[in-house]
Amino acid sequence: MAEHNEAVAYPVGLRLSGRRVVVLGGGQVAQRRLPALLAAGADILLVSPSATPSVEAMADTGELRWERRRYRDGDLDGAWYALISTDDPEANRAASAEAEARRVWAVRSDDADAASAWTPATGRSEGVTVAVLTGRDPRRSAAVRDAIIEGLRDGSLTAPHFRPRATGAGDGTATGHVALVGGGPGDPDLITVRGRRLLAQADVVIADRLGPRDLLDELPPHVEVIDAAKIPYGRFMAQEAINNALIEHARAGKSVVRLKGGDPFVFGRGMEEAQALAEHGIPCTVVPGISSTISVPGAAGIPVTHRGVAHEFTVVSGHVAPADPRSLVDWEAVARLRGTLVLLMSVENIGAIAEVLVRHGRPAATPVAVVQEGTTAAQRRVDATLATVGERVAAEGIRPPAVIVIGDVVTIGTGTGR
């Protein structure tokens, strides 16, 4: 992009691979500009009596040719592009005049008005090059560039891929891509940068109820959003129906995001979905998410560990009651632990869990905090002990999702909770 001024620049991308580029001066300007010229594949001749250690290293490794001398007339013969950045104003003027006579586009570090080309503030993200010109205000150019690049990286600036329709799209033989994205504990600002960017590029989003729902409102109108809880599954189990939906949309050549709450692999079925995709040869990217096991207590002012209080924390799923034969948890062993215990999916069974912990040795007075809808505007915290938590949860009408923290760290507090 460029702003209007009395000398409007025409933006263009130079393809310099294999073409001669002459750099006059080996100081800080050259040090900043040379990496991009090398990345472009330019055939670089550096003319300078001296150079910074970094520039000298580029010459020592054979990335460019270095003639240790001052500029002289004729150095720009055969050049496609020149960077004039010596500390000698007379040499810069002479080189600029030669560039003009030979019709070589040239940048001058000491006098932009006397140059035939300007270097934009550039940045790159996901295969996109952003170049910004704001005339004589390079700091503003850099600020605008940084804002655009940050937007592309965090997904707040949508730049969809207009991919060619995959061969076989529509007949079930094309292969798209699936990303299993951990959306974090609920606050839309706590999704990872990569997760947000993939959301912005998606054709289809299959979302869990516990995912960051506010992000769905930001998606472009063409994106198909599917509530995983409402996928019709008929003779299939719900998870199998979700797997089939992921496979179906990917086979249609689409970019699919499976948006899950927390982290895909922490008491979620992310691995089951990844395995199903692998069985059908569908590419899959796993994007870890911020787990509610540490983020929700933190948002409520509770550290899961604290020096001198807890040297470990244990995460347990309580969706199956302790007395249920399907339970895989050794509750007697858990009760003997002295550190912090973090329970997920345990609201329904917290009374039974507290009773078995006390029966196997955890003191009944052990502090407990129940944090409902942590990190969101609806967050609330209820404090109790193992002896009273079952009654407190019922009396307060606590409902999922909620994270339950058991241990002395509950009483530390910082007042940072909502």
GROMACS .gro file of C-alpha atoms in nm:
model
  418
    1MET     CA    1   0.000   0.000   0.000
    2ALA     CA    2   0.115   0.357  -0.060
    3GLU     CA    3  -0.003   0.698   0.055
    4HIS     CA    4  -0.044   0.993  -0.179
    5ASN     CA    5   0.224   1.262  -0.185
    6GLU     CA    6   0.385   1.477  -0.453
    7ALA     CA    7   0.591   1.181  -0.576
    8VAL     CA    8   0.362   0.880  -0.576
    9ALA     CA    9   0.552   0.551  -0.592
   10TYR     CA   10   0.436   0.266  -0.813
   11PRO     CA   11   0.453  -0.053  -0.604
   12VAL     CA   12   0.597  -0.358  -0.774
   13GLY     CA   13   0.758  -0.687  -0.673
   14LEU     CA   14   1.106  -0.740  -0.820
   15ARG     CA   15   1.199  -1.093  -0.923
   16LEU     CA   16   1.574  -1.083  -0.868
   17SER     CA   17   1.660  -1.452  -0.870
   18GLY     CA   18   1.988  -1.497  -1.059
   19ARG     CA   19   2.001  -1.126  -1.149
   20ARG     CA   20   2.288  -0.895  -1.064
   21VAL     CA   21   2.234  -0.666  -0.766
   22VAL     CA   22   2.506  -0.422  -0.656
   23VAL     CA   23   2.528  -0.312  -0.294
   24LEU     CA   24   2.753  -0.015  -0.222
   25GLY     CA   25   2.853   0.004   0.144
   26GLY     CA   26   2.880  -0.273   0.401
   27GLY     CA   27   2.738  -0.101   0.707
   28GLN     CA   28   2.417  -0.134   0.906
   29VAL     CA   29   2.189  -0.051   0.611
   30ALA     CA   30   2.340  -0.329   0.404
   31GLN     CA   31   2.323  -0.565   0.700
   32ARG     CA   32   1.948  -0.507   0.727
   33ARG     CA   33   1.874  -0.528   0.353
   34LEU     CA   34   2.099  -0.813   0.243
   35PRO     CA   35   1.903  -1.103   0.398
   36ALA     CA   36   1.593  -1.022   0.191
   37LEU     CA   37   1.800  -0.986  -0.127
   38LEU     CA   38   1.966  -1.319  -0.057
   39ALA     CA   39   1.627  -1.479   0.009
   40ALA     CA   40   1.516  -1.347  -0.331
   41GLY     CA   41   1.805  -1.535  -0.493
   42ALA     CA   42   1.987  -1.224  -0.617
   43ASP     CA   43   2.342  -1.245  -0.753
   44ILE     CA   44   2.495  -0.988  -0.517
   45LEU     CA   45   2.813  -0.788  -0.558
   46LEU     CA   46   2.912  -0.593  -0.247
   47VAL     CA   47   3.152  -0.303  -0.300
   48SER     CA   48   3.289  -0.157   0.021
   49PRO     CA   49   3.629  -0.112   0.191
   50SER     CA   50   3.488  -0.259   0.513
   51ALA     CA   51   3.180  -0.439   0.642
   52THR     CA   52   3.005  -0.528   0.964
   53PRO     CA   53   3.086  -0.872   1.108
   54SER     CA   54   2.747  -1.002   0.993
   55VAL     CA   55   2.797  -0.881   0.636
   56GLU     CA   56   3.151  -1.016   0.635
   57ALA     CA   57   3.016  -1.355   0.743
   58MET     CA   58   2.780  -1.355   0.444
   59ALA     CA   59   3.079  -1.304   0.217
   60ASP     CA   60   3.289  -1.566   0.396
   61THR     CA   61   3.017  -1.827   0.348
   62GLY     CA   62   2.987  -1.749  -0.022
   63GLU     CA   63   2.642  -1.594  -0.012
   64LEU     CA   64   2.769  -1.287  -0.194
   65ARG     CA   65   3.084  -1.154  -0.364
   66TRP     CA   66   3.274  -0.878  -0.183
   67GLU     CA   67   3.522  -0.640  -0.346
   68ARG     CA   68   3.704  -0.457  -0.068
   69ARG     CA   69   3.732  -0.112  -0.223
   70ARG     CA   70   3.541   0.212  -0.276
   71TYR     CA   71   3.283   0.271  -0.547
   72ARG     CA   72   3.407   0.358  -0.892
   73ASP     CA   73   3.224   0.448  -1.211
   74GLY     CA   74   3.113   0.139  -1.401
   75ASP     CA   75   3.027  -0.071  -1.092
   76LEU     CA   76   2.660  -0.070  -1.189
   77ASP     CA   77   2.720  -0.210  -1.536
   78GLY     CA   78   2.482  -0.501  -1.591
   79ALA     CA   79   2.296  -0.447  -1.263
   80TRP     CA   80   1.919  -0.481  -1.235
   81TYR     CA   81   1.900  -0.313  -0.896
   82ALA     CA   82   2.134  -0.118  -0.669
   83LEU     CA   83   2.145  -0.036  -0.299
   84ILE     CA   84   2.354   0.276  -0.242
   85SER     CA   85   2.447   0.309   0.125
   86THR     CA   86   2.807   0.424   0.160
   87ASP     CA   87   2.917   0.684   0.417
   88ASP     CA   88   3.057   0.905   0.136
   89PRO     CA   89   2.793   1.153   0.006
   90GLU     CA   90   2.995   1.222  -0.310
   91ALA     CA   91   3.020   0.852  -0.391
   92ASN     CA   92   2.646   0.814  -0.332
   93ARG     CA   93   2.568   1.102  -0.569
   94ALA     CA   94   2.798   0.962  -0.834
   95ALA     CA   95   2.653   0.612  -0.805
   96SER     CA   96   2.302   0.755  -0.819
   97ALA     CA   97   2.389   0.942  -1.138
   98GLU     CA   98   2.533   0.625  -1.290
   99ALA     CA   99   2.219   0.432  -1.199
  100GLU     CA  100   2.006   0.698  -1.367
  101ALA     CA  101   2.221   0.692  -1.681
  102ARG     CA  102   2.215   0.311  -1.701
  103ARG     CA  103   1.844   0.291  -1.611
  104VAL     CA  104   1.913   0.082  -1.303
  105TRP     CA  105   1.657   0.112  -1.023
  106ALA     CA  106   1.847   0.236  -0.718
  107VAL     CA  107   1.773   0.297  -0.350
  108ARG     CA  108   1.970   0.558  -0.154
  109SER     CA  109   1.996   0.540   0.221
  110ASP     CA  110   2.111   0.902   0.261
  111ASP     CA  111   1.866   1.080   0.027
  112ALA     CA  112   1.538   0.910  -0.060
  113ASP     CA  113   1.430   1.201  -0.281
  114ALA     CA  114   1.733   1.148  -0.506
  115ALA     CA  115   1.665   0.776  -0.547
  116SER     CA  116   1.471   0.613  -0.829
  117ALA     CA  117   1.327   0.348  -0.594
  118TRP     CA  118   1.215   0.329  -0.231
  119THR     CA  119   1.237   0.030  -0.003
  120PRO     CA  120   0.902  -0.046   0.161
  121ALA     CA  121   0.858  -0.175   0.514
  122THR     CA  122   0.805  -0.545   0.451
  123GLY     CA  123   0.688  -0.843   0.649
  124ARG     CA  124   0.582  -1.200   0.577
  125SER     CA  125   0.319  -1.431   0.719
  126GLU     CA  126   0.191  -1.764   0.586
  127GLY     CA  127   0.331  -1.708   0.236
  128VAL     CA  128   0.203  -1.349   0.213
  129THR     CA  129   0.444  -1.059   0.167
  130VAL     CA  130   0.322  -0.722   0.293
  131ALA     CA  131   0.500  -0.410   0.167
  132VAL     CA  132   0.405  -0.064   0.294
  133LEU     CA  133   0.512   0.279   0.169
  134THR     CA  134   0.416   0.603   0.342
  135GLY     CA  135   0.644   0.840   0.157
  136ARG     CA  136   0.893   1.006   0.390
  137ASP     CA  137   0.768   0.848   0.713
  138PRO     CA  138   0.944   0.510   0.748
  139ARG     CA  139   0.835   0.468   1.109
  140ARG     CA  140   0.471   0.489   1.009
  141SER     CA  141   0.536   0.242   0.727
  142ALA     CA  142   0.678   0.000   0.982
  143ALA     CA  143   0.385   0.053   1.218
  144VAL     CA  144   0.128  -0.013   0.944
  145ARG     CA  145   0.320  -0.320   0.831
  146ASP     CA  146   0.336  -0.456   1.185
  147ALA     CA  147  -0.038  -0.405   1.233
  148ILE     CA  148  -0.119  -0.595   0.912
  149ILE     CA  149   0.122  -0.879   0.986
  150GLU     CA  150  -0.011  -0.914   1.342
  151GLY     CA  151  -0.366  -0.924   1.211
  152LEU     CA  152  -0.277  -1.197   0.962
  153ARG     CA  153  -0.100  -1.398   1.229
  154ASP     CA  154  -0.369  -1.382   1.495
  155GLY     CA  155  -0.661  -1.417   1.253
  156SER     CA  156  -0.818  -1.079   1.334
  157LEU     CA  157  -0.746  -0.976   0.975
  158THR     CA  158  -0.912  -1.227   0.748
  159ALA     CA  159  -0.721  -1.324   0.435
  160PRO     CA  160  -0.891  -1.638   0.300
  161HIS     CA  161  -0.717  -1.877   0.064
  162PHE     CA  162  -0.897  -1.897  -0.268
  163ARG     CA  163  -0.775  -2.244  -0.345
  164PRO     CA  164  -0.837  -2.413  -0.679
  165ARG     CA  165  -1.113  -2.669  -0.647
  166ALA     CA  166  -0.948  -2.998  -0.565
  167THR     CA  167  -0.957  -3.276  -0.820
  168GLY     CA  168  -1.248  -3.500  -0.737
  169ALA     CA  169  -1.416  -3.234  -0.519
  170GLY     CA  170  -1.778  -3.324  -0.478
  171ASP     CA  171  -1.735  -3.692  -0.561
  172GLY     CA  172  -1.578  -3.791  -0.228
  173THR     CA  173  -1.225  -3.844  -0.364
  174ALA     CA  174  -1.069  -3.502  -0.303
  175THR     CA  175  -0.861  -3.447   0.009
  176GLY     CA  176  -0.891  -3.131   0.209
  177HIS     CA  177  -0.740  -3.073   0.549
  178VAL     CA  178  -0.858  -3.089   0.909
  179ALA     CA  179  -0.721  -2.891   1.203
  180LEU     CA  180  -0.805  -3.006   1.555
  181VAL     CA  181  -0.792  -2.674   1.737
  182GLY     CA  182  -0.791  -2.633   2.111
  183GLY     CA  183  -0.997  -2.321   2.175
  184GLY     CA  184  -0.889  -2.268   2.534
  185PRO     CA  185  -1.109  -2.233   2.844
  186GLY     CA  186  -1.377  -2.003   2.698
  187ASP     CA  187  -1.245  -1.649   2.675
  188PRO     CA  188  -1.200  -1.589   2.299
  189ASP     CA  189  -0.875  -1.400   2.365
  190LEU     CA  190  -0.721  -1.720   2.506
  191ILE     CA  191  -0.720  -1.920   2.183
  192THR     CA  192  -0.372  -1.957   2.038
  193VAL     CA  193  -0.256  -1.734   1.753
  194ARG     CA  194  -0.230  -2.036   1.524
  195GLY     CA  195  -0.577  -2.158   1.616
  196ARG     CA  196  -0.733  -1.821   1.542
  197ARG     CA  197  -0.552  -1.800   1.209
  198LEU     CA  198  -0.676  -2.143   1.102
  199LEU     CA  199  -1.030  -2.044   1.198
  200ALA     CA  200  -1.002  -1.743   0.969
  201GLN     CA  201  -0.901  -1.973   0.682
  202ALA     CA  202  -1.167  -2.239   0.737
  203ASP     CA  203  -1.445  -2.344   0.500
  204VAL     CA  204  -1.619  -2.552   0.767
  205VAL     CA  205  -1.605  -2.528   1.148
  206ILE     CA  206  -1.739  -2.813   1.362
  207ALA     CA  207  -1.761  -2.667   1.711
  208ASP     CA  208  -1.809  -2.808   2.060
  209ARG     CA  209  -2.040  -2.641   2.309
  210LEU     CA  210  -1.741  -2.563   2.532
  211GLY     CA  211  -1.537  -2.394   2.259
  212PRO     CA  212  -1.497  -2.014   2.249
  213ARG     CA  213  -1.837  -1.941   2.093
  214ASP     CA  214  -1.776  -1.567   2.048
  215LEU     CA  215  -1.520  -1.645   1.778
  216LEU     CA  216  -1.788  -1.804   1.561
  217ASP     CA  217  -1.957  -1.466   1.516
  218GLU     CA  218  -1.640  -1.331   1.356
  219LEU     CA  219  -1.633  -1.588   1.077
  220PRO     CA  220  -1.716  -1.478   0.720
  221PRO     CA  221  -2.070  -1.559   0.597
  222HIS     CA  222  -1.953  -1.833   0.361
  223VAL     CA  223  -1.810  -2.045   0.645
  224GLU     CA  224  -2.035  -2.336   0.740
  225VAL     CA  225  -2.059  -2.365   1.119
  226ILE     CA  226  -2.180  -2.698   1.256
  227ASP     CA  227  -2.275  -2.757   1.618
  228ALA     CA  228  -2.118  -3.094   1.703
  229ALA     CA  229  -2.393  -3.164   1.957
  230LYS     CA  230  -2.657  -3.139   1.684
  231ILE     CA  231  -2.502  -3.368   1.423
  232PRO     CA  232  -2.764  -3.634   1.349
  233TYR     CA  233  -2.613  -3.972   1.429
  234GLY     CA  234  -2.889  -4.228   1.380
  235ARG     CA  235  -2.729  -4.569   1.413
  236PHE     CA  236  -2.388  -4.411   1.484
  237MET     CA  237  -2.254  -4.308   1.823
  238ALA     CA  238  -2.222  -3.930   1.850
  239GLN     CA  239  -1.840  -3.940   1.827
  240GLU     CA  240  -1.850  -4.164   1.523
  241ALA     CA  241  -2.092  -3.920   1.359
  242ILE     CA  242  -1.849  -3.633   1.426
  243ASN     CA  243  -1.563  -3.836   1.277
  244ASN     CA  244  -1.773  -3.904   0.969
  245ALA     CA  245  -1.857  -3.534   0.931
  246LEU     CA  246  -1.489  -3.440   0.946
  247ILE     CA  247  -1.405  -3.703   0.684
  248GLU     CA  248  -1.695  -3.607   0.458
  249HIS     CA  249  -1.607  -3.236   0.445
  250ALA     CA  250  -1.236  -3.303   0.403
  251ARG     CA  251  -1.306  -3.541   0.116
  252ALA     CA  252  -1.499  -3.257  -0.048
  253GLY     CA  253  -1.169  -3.068  -0.062
  254LYS     CA  254  -1.253  -2.827   0.219
  255SER     CA  255  -1.046  -2.677   0.498
  256VAL     CA  256  -1.209  -2.801   0.818
  257VAL     CA  257  -1.153  -2.681   1.174
  258ARG     CA  258  -1.269  -2.897   1.463
  259LEU     CA  259  -1.299  -2.634   1.738
  260LYS     CA  260  -1.278  -2.790   2.083
  261GLY     CA  261  -1.275  -2.644   2.431
  262GLY     CA  262  -0.950  -2.643   2.627
  263ASP     CA  263  -0.690  -2.872   2.470
  264PRO     CA  264  -0.790  -3.143   2.220
  265PHE     CA  265  -0.598  -3.412   2.407
  266VAL     CA  266  -0.697  -3.331   2.768
  267PHE     CA  267  -1.011  -3.534   2.846
  268GLY     CA  268  -1.132  -3.471   2.494
  269ARG     CA  269  -1.155  -3.709   2.205
  270GLY     CA  270  -0.902  -3.535   1.987
  271MET     CA  271  -0.688  -3.847   1.946
  272GLU     CA  272  -0.990  -4.053   1.838
  273GLU     CA  273  -1.062  -3.794   1.570
  274ALA     CA  274  -0.698  -3.781   1.461
  275GLN     CA  275  -0.687  -4.160   1.435
  276ALA     CA  276  -1.006  -4.169   1.228
  277LEU     CA  277  -0.865  -3.909   0.989
  278ALA     CA  278  -0.536  -4.097   0.960
  279GLU     CA  279  -0.720  -4.418   0.872
  280HIS     CA  280  -0.875  -4.236   0.575
  281GLY     CA  281  -0.552  -4.066   0.466
  282ILE     CA  282  -0.673  -3.716   0.553
  283PRO     CA  283  -0.406  -3.464   0.660
  284CYS     CA  284  -0.458  -3.342   1.014
  285THR     CA  285  -0.297  -3.064   1.217
  286VAL     CA  286  -0.326  -3.062   1.595
  287VAL     CA  287  -0.321  -2.717   1.754
  288PRO     CA  288  -0.279  -2.740   2.132
  289GLY     CA  289  -0.502  -2.524   2.347
  290ILE     CA  290  -0.475  -2.365   2.690
  291SER     CA  291  -0.615  -2.625   2.926
  292SER     CA  292  -0.882  -2.522   3.175
  293THR     CA  293  -0.699  -2.728   3.436
  294ILE     CA  294  -0.454  -2.442   3.495
  295SER     CA  295  -0.613  -2.142   3.325
  296VAL     CA  296  -0.946  -2.147   3.509
  297PRO     CA  297  -0.791  -2.168   3.857
  298GLY     CA  298  -0.550  -1.894   3.753
  299ALA     CA  299  -0.836  -1.671   3.636
  300ALA     CA  300  -0.999  -1.721   3.977
  301GLY     CA  301  -0.681  -1.620   4.159
  302ILE     CA  302  -0.576  -1.975   4.250
  303PRO     CA  303  -0.227  -2.105   4.165
  304VAL     CA  304  -0.225  -2.481   4.119
  305THR     CA  305   0.124  -2.485   4.272
  306HIS     CA  306   0.288  -2.248   4.517
  307ARG     CA  307   0.628  -2.256   4.684
  308GLY     CA  308   0.608  -2.423   5.021
  309VAL     CA  309   0.244  -2.527   4.969
  310ALA     CA  310   0.220  -2.765   4.674
  311HIS     CA  311   0.494  -2.924   4.467
  312GLU     CA  312   0.261  -3.107   4.235
  313PHE     CA  313  -0.090  -3.099   4.096
  314THR     CA  314  -0.294  -3.389   3.968
  315VAL     CA  315  -0.572  -3.366   3.712
  316VAL     CA  316  -0.856  -3.617   3.732
  317SER     CA  317  -1.176  -3.661   3.534
  318GLY     CA  318  -1.474  -3.718   3.759
  319HIS     CA  319  -1.734  -3.789   3.491
  320VAL     CA  320  -1.756  -4.146   3.624
  321ALA     CA  321  -1.842  -4.183   3.994
  322PRO     CA  322  -1.581  -4.353   4.218
  323ALA     CA  323  -1.806  -4.652   4.282
  324ASP     CA  324  -1.879  -4.706   3.913
  325PRO     CA  325  -1.699  -5.018   3.783
  326ARG     CA  326  -1.606  -4.819   3.468
  327SER     CA  327  -1.389  -4.581   3.670
  328LEU     CA  328  -1.018  -4.599   3.588
  329VAL     CA  329  -0.910  -4.375   3.878
  330ASP     CA  330  -0.737  -4.514   4.187
  331TRP     CA  331  -0.917  -4.283   4.428
  332GLU     CA  332  -0.744  -4.433   4.732
  333ALA     CA  333  -0.406  -4.339   4.583
  334VAL     CA  334  -0.534  -3.994   4.485
  335ALA     CA  335  -0.652  -3.933   4.841
  336ARG     CA  336  -0.300  -3.995   4.973
  337LEU     CA  337  -0.150  -3.720   4.753
  338ARG     CA  338  -0.052  -3.403   4.940
  339GLY     CA  339  -0.055  -3.161   4.647
  340THR     CA  340  -0.331  -2.990   4.452
  341LEU     CA  341  -0.610  -3.192   4.297
  342VAL     CA  342  -0.789  -3.048   3.993
  343LEU     CA  343  -1.115  -3.213   3.890
  344LEU     CA  344  -1.284  -3.176   3.553
  345MET     CA  345  -1.636  -3.293   3.460
  346SER     CA  346  -1.705  -3.359   3.827
  347VAL     CA  347  -2.000  -3.140   3.924
  348GLU     CA  348  -2.249  -3.426   3.923
  349ASN     CA  349  -2.026  -3.658   4.126
  350ILE     CA  350  -1.844  -3.414   4.357
  351GLY     CA  351  -2.031  -3.530   4.669
  352ALA     CA  352  -1.927  -3.892   4.616
  353ILE     CA  353  -1.573  -3.790   4.520
  354ALA     CA  354  -1.531  -3.578   4.833
  355GLU     CA  355  -1.663  -3.861   5.050
  356VAL     CA  356  -1.419  -4.117   4.910
  357LEU     CA  357  -1.125  -3.874   4.941
  358VAL     CA  358  -1.204  -3.816   5.310
  359ARG     CA  359  -1.257  -4.187   5.371
  360HIS     CA  360  -0.911  -4.262   5.238
  361GLY     CA  361  -0.729  -3.998   5.439
  362ARG     CA  362  -0.768  -3.651   5.291
  363PRO     CA  363  -0.870  -3.417   5.576
  364ALA     CA  364  -1.235  -3.313   5.569
  365ALA     CA  365  -1.128  -2.951   5.625
  366THR     CA  366  -0.926  -2.943   5.300
  367PRO     CA  367  -1.019  -2.624   5.113
  368VAL     CA  368  -1.214  -2.658   4.788
  369ALA     CA  369  -1.299  -2.400   4.520
  370VAL     CA  370  -1.550  -2.458   4.243
  371VAL     CA  371  -1.511  -2.223   3.946
  372GLN     CA  372  -1.799  -2.220   3.700
  373GLU     CA  373  -1.755  -2.093   3.341
  374GLY     CA  374  -1.402  -1.981   3.416
  375THR     CA  375  -1.238  -1.699   3.213
  376THR     CA  376  -1.575  -1.585   3.075
  377ALA     CA  377  -1.795  -1.292   3.179
  378ALA     CA  378  -2.019  -1.542   3.362
  379GLN     CA  379  -1.739  -1.678   3.581
  380ARG     CA  380  -1.822  -1.736   3.947
  381ARG     CA  381  -1.643  -1.906   4.232
  382VAL     CA  382  -1.784  -2.097   4.527
  383ASP     CA  383  -1.558  -2.192   4.818
  384ALA     CA  384  -1.610  -2.488   5.051
  385THR     CA  385  -1.428  -2.780   5.213
  386LEU     CA  386  -1.433  -3.149   5.133
  387ALA     CA  387  -1.689  -3.186   5.411
  388THR     CA  388  -1.927  -2.927   5.266
  389VAL     CA  389  -1.861  -2.910   4.891
  390GLY     CA  390  -2.139  -3.148   4.788
  391GLU     CA  391  -2.403  -2.945   4.972
  392ARG     CA  392  -2.257  -2.613   4.855
  393VAL     CA  393  -2.260  -2.714   4.489
  394ALA     CA  394  -2.624  -2.818   4.516
  395ALA     CA  395  -2.728  -2.511   4.713
  396GLU     CA  396  -2.554  -2.269   4.475
  397GLY     CA  397  -2.693  -2.437   4.166
  398ILE     CA  398  -2.348  -2.493   4.018
  399ARG     CA  399  -2.366  -2.646   3.672
  400PRO     CA  400  -2.108  -2.752   3.415
  401PRO     CA  401  -1.867  -2.642   3.290
  402ALA     CA  402  -1.686  -2.604   3.618
  403VAL     CA  403  -1.333  -2.674   3.741
  404ILE     CA  404  -1.293  -2.794   4.100
  405VAL     CA  405  -0.967  -2.726   4.286
  406ILE     CA  406  -0.887  -2.914   4.606
  407GLY     CA  407  -0.593  -2.826   4.830
  408ASP     CA  408  -0.431  -2.556   5.043
  409VAL     CA  409  -0.356  -2.341   4.734
  410VAL     CA  410  -0.726  -2.247   4.736
  411THR     CA  411  -0.673  -2.026   5.041
  412ILE     CA  412  -0.374  -1.835   4.902
  413GLY     CA  413  -0.565  -1.613   4.661
  414THR     CA  414  -0.465  -1.282   4.504
  415GLY     CA  415  -0.798  -1.116   4.445
  416THR     CA  416  -0.752  -1.144   4.070
  417GLY     CA  417  -1.058  -1.360   4.015
  418ARG     CA  418  -1.366  -1.217   3.847
   0.00000   0.00000   0.00000
